[in-house]
XYZ file of C-alpha atoms in Angstrom:
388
model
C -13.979 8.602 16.948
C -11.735 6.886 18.494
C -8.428 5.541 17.705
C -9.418 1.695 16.815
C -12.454 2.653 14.658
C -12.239 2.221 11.170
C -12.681 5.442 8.651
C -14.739 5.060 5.315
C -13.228 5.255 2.260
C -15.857 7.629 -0.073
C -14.138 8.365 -3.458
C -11.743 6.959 -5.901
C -9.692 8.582 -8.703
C -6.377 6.945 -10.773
C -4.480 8.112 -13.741
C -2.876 4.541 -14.505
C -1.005 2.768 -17.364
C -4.139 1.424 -17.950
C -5.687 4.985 -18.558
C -7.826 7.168 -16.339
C -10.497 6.099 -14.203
C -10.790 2.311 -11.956
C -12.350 0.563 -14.748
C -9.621 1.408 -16.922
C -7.366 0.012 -13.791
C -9.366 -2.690 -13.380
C -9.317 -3.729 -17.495
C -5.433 -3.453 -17.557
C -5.013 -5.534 -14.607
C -7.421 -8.209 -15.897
C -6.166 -7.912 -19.492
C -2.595 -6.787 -19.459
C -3.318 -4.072 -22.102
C -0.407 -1.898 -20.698
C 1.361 -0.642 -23.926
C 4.661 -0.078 -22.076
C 7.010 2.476 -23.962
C 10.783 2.825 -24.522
C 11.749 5.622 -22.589
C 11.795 8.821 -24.527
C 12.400 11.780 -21.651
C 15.923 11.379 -20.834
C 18.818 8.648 -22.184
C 18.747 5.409 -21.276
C 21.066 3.726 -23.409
C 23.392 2.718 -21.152
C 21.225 0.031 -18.918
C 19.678 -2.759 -20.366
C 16.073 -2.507 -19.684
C 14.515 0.615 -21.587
C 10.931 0.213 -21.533
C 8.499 1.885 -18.392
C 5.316 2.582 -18.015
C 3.024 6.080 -18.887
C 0.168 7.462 -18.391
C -1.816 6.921 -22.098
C -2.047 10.326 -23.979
C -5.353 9.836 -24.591
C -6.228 9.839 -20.707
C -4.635 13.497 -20.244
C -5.722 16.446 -21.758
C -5.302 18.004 -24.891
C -2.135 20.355 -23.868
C -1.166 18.355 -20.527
C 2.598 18.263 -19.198
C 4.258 15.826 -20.977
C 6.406 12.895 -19.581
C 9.637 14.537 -18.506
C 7.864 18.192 -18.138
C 8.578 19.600 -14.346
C 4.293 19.805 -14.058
C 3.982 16.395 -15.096
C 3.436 15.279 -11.437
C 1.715 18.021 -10.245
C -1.196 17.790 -13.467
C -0.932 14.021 -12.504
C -1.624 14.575 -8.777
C -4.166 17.501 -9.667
C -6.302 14.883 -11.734
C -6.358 11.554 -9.650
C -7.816 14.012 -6.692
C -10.271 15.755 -8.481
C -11.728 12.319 -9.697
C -11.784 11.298 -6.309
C -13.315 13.892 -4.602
C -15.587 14.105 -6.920
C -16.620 10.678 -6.682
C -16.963 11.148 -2.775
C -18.708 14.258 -3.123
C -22.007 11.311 -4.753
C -22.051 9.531 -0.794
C -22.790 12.212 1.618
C -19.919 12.033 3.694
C -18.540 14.885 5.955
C -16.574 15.958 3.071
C -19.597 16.418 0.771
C -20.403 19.827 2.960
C -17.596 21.491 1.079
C -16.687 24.773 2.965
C -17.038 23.609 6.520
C -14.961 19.944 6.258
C -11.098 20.383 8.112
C -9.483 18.492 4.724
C -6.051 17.715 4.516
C -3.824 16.298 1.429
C -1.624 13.463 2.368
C 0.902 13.068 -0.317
C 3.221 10.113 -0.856
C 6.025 10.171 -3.546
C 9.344 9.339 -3.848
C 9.582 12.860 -5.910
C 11.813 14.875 -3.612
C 11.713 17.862 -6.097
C 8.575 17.822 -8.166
C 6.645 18.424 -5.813
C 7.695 19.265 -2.396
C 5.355 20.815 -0.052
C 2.545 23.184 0.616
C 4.080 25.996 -0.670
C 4.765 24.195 -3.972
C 1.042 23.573 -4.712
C -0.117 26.469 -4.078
C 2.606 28.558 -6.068
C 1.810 25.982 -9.192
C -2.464 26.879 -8.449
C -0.961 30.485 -8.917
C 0.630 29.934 -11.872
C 3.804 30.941 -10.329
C 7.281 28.742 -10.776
C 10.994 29.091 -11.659
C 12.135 31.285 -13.901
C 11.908 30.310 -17.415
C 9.955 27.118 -16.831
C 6.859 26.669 -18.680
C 4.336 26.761 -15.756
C 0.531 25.423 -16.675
C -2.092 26.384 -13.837
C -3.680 23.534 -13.772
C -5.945 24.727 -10.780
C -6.290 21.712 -7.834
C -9.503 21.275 -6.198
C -8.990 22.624 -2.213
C -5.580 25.057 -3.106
C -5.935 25.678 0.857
C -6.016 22.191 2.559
C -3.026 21.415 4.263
C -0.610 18.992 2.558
C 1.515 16.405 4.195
C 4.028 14.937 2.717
C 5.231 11.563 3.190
C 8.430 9.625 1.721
C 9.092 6.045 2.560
C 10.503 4.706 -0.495
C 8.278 2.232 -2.245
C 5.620 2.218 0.500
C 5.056 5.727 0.389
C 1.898 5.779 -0.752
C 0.714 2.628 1.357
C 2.292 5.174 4.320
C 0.128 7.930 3.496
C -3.090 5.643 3.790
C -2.120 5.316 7.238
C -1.038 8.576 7.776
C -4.191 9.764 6.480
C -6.659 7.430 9.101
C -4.441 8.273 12.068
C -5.494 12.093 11.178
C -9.165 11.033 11.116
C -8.886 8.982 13.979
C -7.095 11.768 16.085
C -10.323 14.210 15.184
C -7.306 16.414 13.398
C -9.512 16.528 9.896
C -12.621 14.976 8.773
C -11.037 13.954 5.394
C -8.127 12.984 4.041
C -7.564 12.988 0.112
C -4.637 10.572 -0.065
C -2.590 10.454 -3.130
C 0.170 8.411 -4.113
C 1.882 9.635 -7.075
C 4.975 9.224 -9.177
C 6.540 9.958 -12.036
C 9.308 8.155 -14.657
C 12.576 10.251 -13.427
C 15.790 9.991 -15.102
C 17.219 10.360 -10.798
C 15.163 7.356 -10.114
C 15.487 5.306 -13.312
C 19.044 5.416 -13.223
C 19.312 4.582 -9.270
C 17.443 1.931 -9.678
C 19.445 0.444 -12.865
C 22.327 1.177 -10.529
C 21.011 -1.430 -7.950
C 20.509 -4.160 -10.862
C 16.791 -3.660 -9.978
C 15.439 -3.100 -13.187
C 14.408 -5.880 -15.525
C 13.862 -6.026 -19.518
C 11.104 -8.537 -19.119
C 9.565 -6.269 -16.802
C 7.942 -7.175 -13.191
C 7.080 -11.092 -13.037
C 5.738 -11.955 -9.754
C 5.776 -15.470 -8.673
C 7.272 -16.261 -11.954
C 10.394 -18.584 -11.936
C 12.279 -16.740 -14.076
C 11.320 -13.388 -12.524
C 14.814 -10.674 -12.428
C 13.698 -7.273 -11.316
C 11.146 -4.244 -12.121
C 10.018 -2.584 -14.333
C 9.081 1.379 -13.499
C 5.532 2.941 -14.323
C 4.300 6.916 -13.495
C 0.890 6.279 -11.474
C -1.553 8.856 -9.319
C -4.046 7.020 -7.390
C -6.099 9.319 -5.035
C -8.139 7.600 -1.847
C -10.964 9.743 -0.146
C -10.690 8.840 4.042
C -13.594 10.648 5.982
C -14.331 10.277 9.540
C -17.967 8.540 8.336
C -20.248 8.528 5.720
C -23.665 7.522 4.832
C -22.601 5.636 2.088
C -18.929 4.204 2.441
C -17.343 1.948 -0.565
C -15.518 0.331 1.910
C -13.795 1.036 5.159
C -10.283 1.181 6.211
C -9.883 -0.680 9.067
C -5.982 -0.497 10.413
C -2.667 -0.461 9.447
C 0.714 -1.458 10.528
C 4.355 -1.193 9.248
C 7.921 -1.789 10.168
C 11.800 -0.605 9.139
C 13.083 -4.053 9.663
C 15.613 -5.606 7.191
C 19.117 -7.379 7.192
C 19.875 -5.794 3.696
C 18.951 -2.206 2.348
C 17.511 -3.315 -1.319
C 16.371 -6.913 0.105
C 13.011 -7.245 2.358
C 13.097 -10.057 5.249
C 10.496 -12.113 6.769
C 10.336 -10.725 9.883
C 10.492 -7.237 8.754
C 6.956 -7.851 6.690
C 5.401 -10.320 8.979
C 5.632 -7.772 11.956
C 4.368 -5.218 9.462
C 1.158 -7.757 8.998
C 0.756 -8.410 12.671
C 0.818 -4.876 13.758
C -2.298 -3.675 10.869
C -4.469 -6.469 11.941
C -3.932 -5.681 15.671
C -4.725 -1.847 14.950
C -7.598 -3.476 12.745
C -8.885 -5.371 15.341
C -8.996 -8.497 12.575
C -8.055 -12.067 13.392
C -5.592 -13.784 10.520
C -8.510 -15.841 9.738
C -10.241 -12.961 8.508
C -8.589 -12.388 5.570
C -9.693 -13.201 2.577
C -7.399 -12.077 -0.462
C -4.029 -10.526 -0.458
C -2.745 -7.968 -2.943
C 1.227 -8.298 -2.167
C 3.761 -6.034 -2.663
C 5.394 -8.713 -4.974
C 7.659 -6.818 -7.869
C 8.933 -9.789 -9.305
C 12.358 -9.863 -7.543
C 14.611 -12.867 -6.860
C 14.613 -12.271 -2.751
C 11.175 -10.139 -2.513
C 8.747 -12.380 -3.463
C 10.269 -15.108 -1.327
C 10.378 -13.101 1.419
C 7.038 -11.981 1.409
C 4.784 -15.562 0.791
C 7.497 -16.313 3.864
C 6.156 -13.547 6.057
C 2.363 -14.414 4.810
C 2.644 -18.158 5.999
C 4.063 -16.708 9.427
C 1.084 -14.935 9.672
C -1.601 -16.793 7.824
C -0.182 -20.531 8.190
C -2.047 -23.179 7.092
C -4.736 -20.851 5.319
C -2.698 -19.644 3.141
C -3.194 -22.220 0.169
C -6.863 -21.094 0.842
C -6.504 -17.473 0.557
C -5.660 -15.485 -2.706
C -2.577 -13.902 -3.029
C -2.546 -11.626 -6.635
C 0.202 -8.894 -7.758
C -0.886 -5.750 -9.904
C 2.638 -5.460 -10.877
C 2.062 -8.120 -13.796
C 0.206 -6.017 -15.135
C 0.952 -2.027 -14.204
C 4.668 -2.287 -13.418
C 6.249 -1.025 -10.126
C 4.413 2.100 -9.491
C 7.105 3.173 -7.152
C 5.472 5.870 -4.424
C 2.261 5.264 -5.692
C 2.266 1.877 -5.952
C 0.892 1.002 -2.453
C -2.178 3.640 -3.164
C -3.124 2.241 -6.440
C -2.672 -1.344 -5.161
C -5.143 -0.484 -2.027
C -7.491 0.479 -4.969
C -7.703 -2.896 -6.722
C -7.621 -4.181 -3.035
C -11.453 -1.697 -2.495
C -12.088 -2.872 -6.228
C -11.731 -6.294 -5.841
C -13.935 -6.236 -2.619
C -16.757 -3.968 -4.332
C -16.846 -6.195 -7.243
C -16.563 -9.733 -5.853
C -14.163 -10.697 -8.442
C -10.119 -11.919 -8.002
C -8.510 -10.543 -10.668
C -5.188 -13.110 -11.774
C -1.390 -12.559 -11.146
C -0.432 -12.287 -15.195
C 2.143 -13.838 -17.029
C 2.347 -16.391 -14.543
C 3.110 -19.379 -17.544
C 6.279 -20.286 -15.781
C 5.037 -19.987 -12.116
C 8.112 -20.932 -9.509
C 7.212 -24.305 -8.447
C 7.829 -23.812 -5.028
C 4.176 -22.066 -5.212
C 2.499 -24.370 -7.133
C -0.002 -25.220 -3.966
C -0.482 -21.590 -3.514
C -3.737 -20.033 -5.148
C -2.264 -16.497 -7.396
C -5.475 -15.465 -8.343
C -7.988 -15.678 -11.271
C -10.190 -18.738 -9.951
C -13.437 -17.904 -9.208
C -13.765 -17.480 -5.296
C -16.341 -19.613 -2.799
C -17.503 -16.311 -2.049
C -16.492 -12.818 -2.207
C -14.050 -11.962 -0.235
C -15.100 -9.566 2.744
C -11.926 -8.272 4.726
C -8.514 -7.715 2.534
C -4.834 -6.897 3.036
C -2.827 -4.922 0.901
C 1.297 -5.571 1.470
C 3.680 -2.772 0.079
C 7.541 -2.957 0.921
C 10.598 0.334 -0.275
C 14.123 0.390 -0.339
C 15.788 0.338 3.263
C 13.542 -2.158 5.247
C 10.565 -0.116 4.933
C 6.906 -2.728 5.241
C 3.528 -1.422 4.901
C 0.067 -3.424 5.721
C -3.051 -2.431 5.452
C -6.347 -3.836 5.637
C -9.978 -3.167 4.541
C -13.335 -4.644 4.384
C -16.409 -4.373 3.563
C -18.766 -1.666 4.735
C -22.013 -3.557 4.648
């Protein structure tokens, strides 16, 4: 395999706001059913937005880590990758061989302390933990894989994508169960409250009146194998750049050279693309920022092509937003449908020409790019298409 071939993407598995499962993703990101909750784990009385997103009870198990338990993440994590290697193990990829497969966990959170490392894992498949903490084994599928760990903000999980089809490409392991996962923090809550990030009305992308984000706990788990006989889809590059003028504020250049660099690995003219799923959180300089960087890229196309934030509808999924974004991007190719940017009743004007999503497309699109930008300048791109 070499280093410009694209890697197939086998198996699927999210624990969303929307519930458990893609269809459940793909419901609350057609629907808006999200039932967003005032936060309950920790005090947030002093900043002005209070509501985030949760996992549903009813999509855990009877007896699962709560929201604010120290296993929350790990359960999370320990669920989205079972679904999806279990939905792999139906298309006779390399990975389906079980014992045999070199499989590796590539993990992307902003969690510094929930769940570290290796070591962490395997200690929690023990049943093992700190003293006095209430420690569930909730046993995770492959306790020995190797687990890397990657942090890079809000495109953590968009990183570990990439991260996870270099290792393929390099013949270092014949699958890679990605997962990008988060949880709702009181650390991150209140850093990002004390950046003026947060918004009561929650994320509005493209919206005029759009002010900030609004947080959401997420796992979304992506099966990468080397080949398959079956493939969803295929991952075919990625690209990403630490380019910005202001720490909290992303800049044109920054994400446009994030764009150029995926389809160059991808080996995929700009005319190729066929929808966008954007990073777009529904801030004041992001969203801007971003359409900017697509027009470098796309130019006069861009009208033409759909451009359609999850964030509407899920919140900002911090590090796993760029993981479960990818899978609405492999969704949205499987099914042939372009789902709508919600709550888009006071759209900026500005993009009024622009096409947000929800009209039926000429035809469905065939090669995608999903856009996910962090805190500090970090951009993300990657793209997919379809395998046949």
């Amino acid at each position: 395999m070499s280093a410009a071939d694209p890697v197939a993407v086998t198996g699927l598995g999210v624990l969303s706001p929307g519930g458990a499962g893609v269809d459940a993703l793909w419901r609350a990101c057609a629907e808006g059913d999200v039932a967003f909750r005032t936060v309950a784990h920790f005090d947030a009385s002093r900043t002005g937005a209070h509501r985030v997103g949760l996992v549903p009870e009813e999509a855990t198990e009877p007896g699962a880590p709560p929201p604010g338990h120290p296993q929350r993440l790990p359960y999370l994590v320990h669920r989205a990758v079972a679904d999806a290697v279990a939905d792999a193990g139906t298309r006779g990829g390399e990975g389906a061989g079980g014992g045999g497969t070199r499989t590796v966990l590539v993990l992307g959170t902003t969690d510094g302390g929930g769940f570290p490392s290796g070591a962490a894992w395997r200690a929690w498949h023990e049943g093992r933990g700190p003293a006095g903490a209430s420690w569930t084994p909730y046993a995770p599928p492959g306790p020995e894989w190797p687990v890397v760990r990657v942090g890079n903000a809000s495109a953590a999980g968009a990183t570990a994508l990439g991260v996870g089809a270099d290792l393929l490409r390099a013949g270092i392991a014949d699958r890679a169960v990605v997962c990008g996962a988060d949880t709702v923090t009181e650390t991150a809550f209140h850093g990002l409250a004390s950046l003026r990030t947060l918004s009561p009305g929650g994320c509005r992308p493209f919206a005029a009146r759009r002010s900030g984000i609004r947080i959401s706990e997420c796992a979304a788990a992506v099966v990468l194998e080397r080949r398959a006989r079956a493939p969803l889809v295929r991952l075919r590059g990625w690209g990403g750049s630490n380019a910005a003028s202001q720490a909290a504020r992303p800049d044109v250049e920054g994400i446009a050279s994030a764009v150029r660099r995926a389809l160059a690995d991808a080996g995929t003219a700009p005319e190729e693309i066929e929808y966008v799923n954007a990073h777009a959180a529904g801030t004041r300089h992001g969203d801007v920022a971003e359409l900017g960087a697509l027009h470098e890229v796309l130019g006069a196309r861009l009208p033409r092509v759909p451009v359609v934030s999850s964030k509407a509808a899920l919140g900002h999924c911090q590090g796993a937003a760029g993981t479960v974004e990818a899978i609405v991007t492999v969704l949205t190719l499987l099914r042939g449908r372009v789902l709508p940017t919600l709550g888009l009743a006071d759209r900026d004007p500005r993009w009024a020409h622009l096409d947000l999503g929800g009209a039926p497309p000429s035809h469905p699109p065939r090669t995608a790019l999903t856009l996910s930008c962090g805190l500090g300048g970090s951009n993300v791109a990657v793209v997919f298409d379809r395998a046949t």
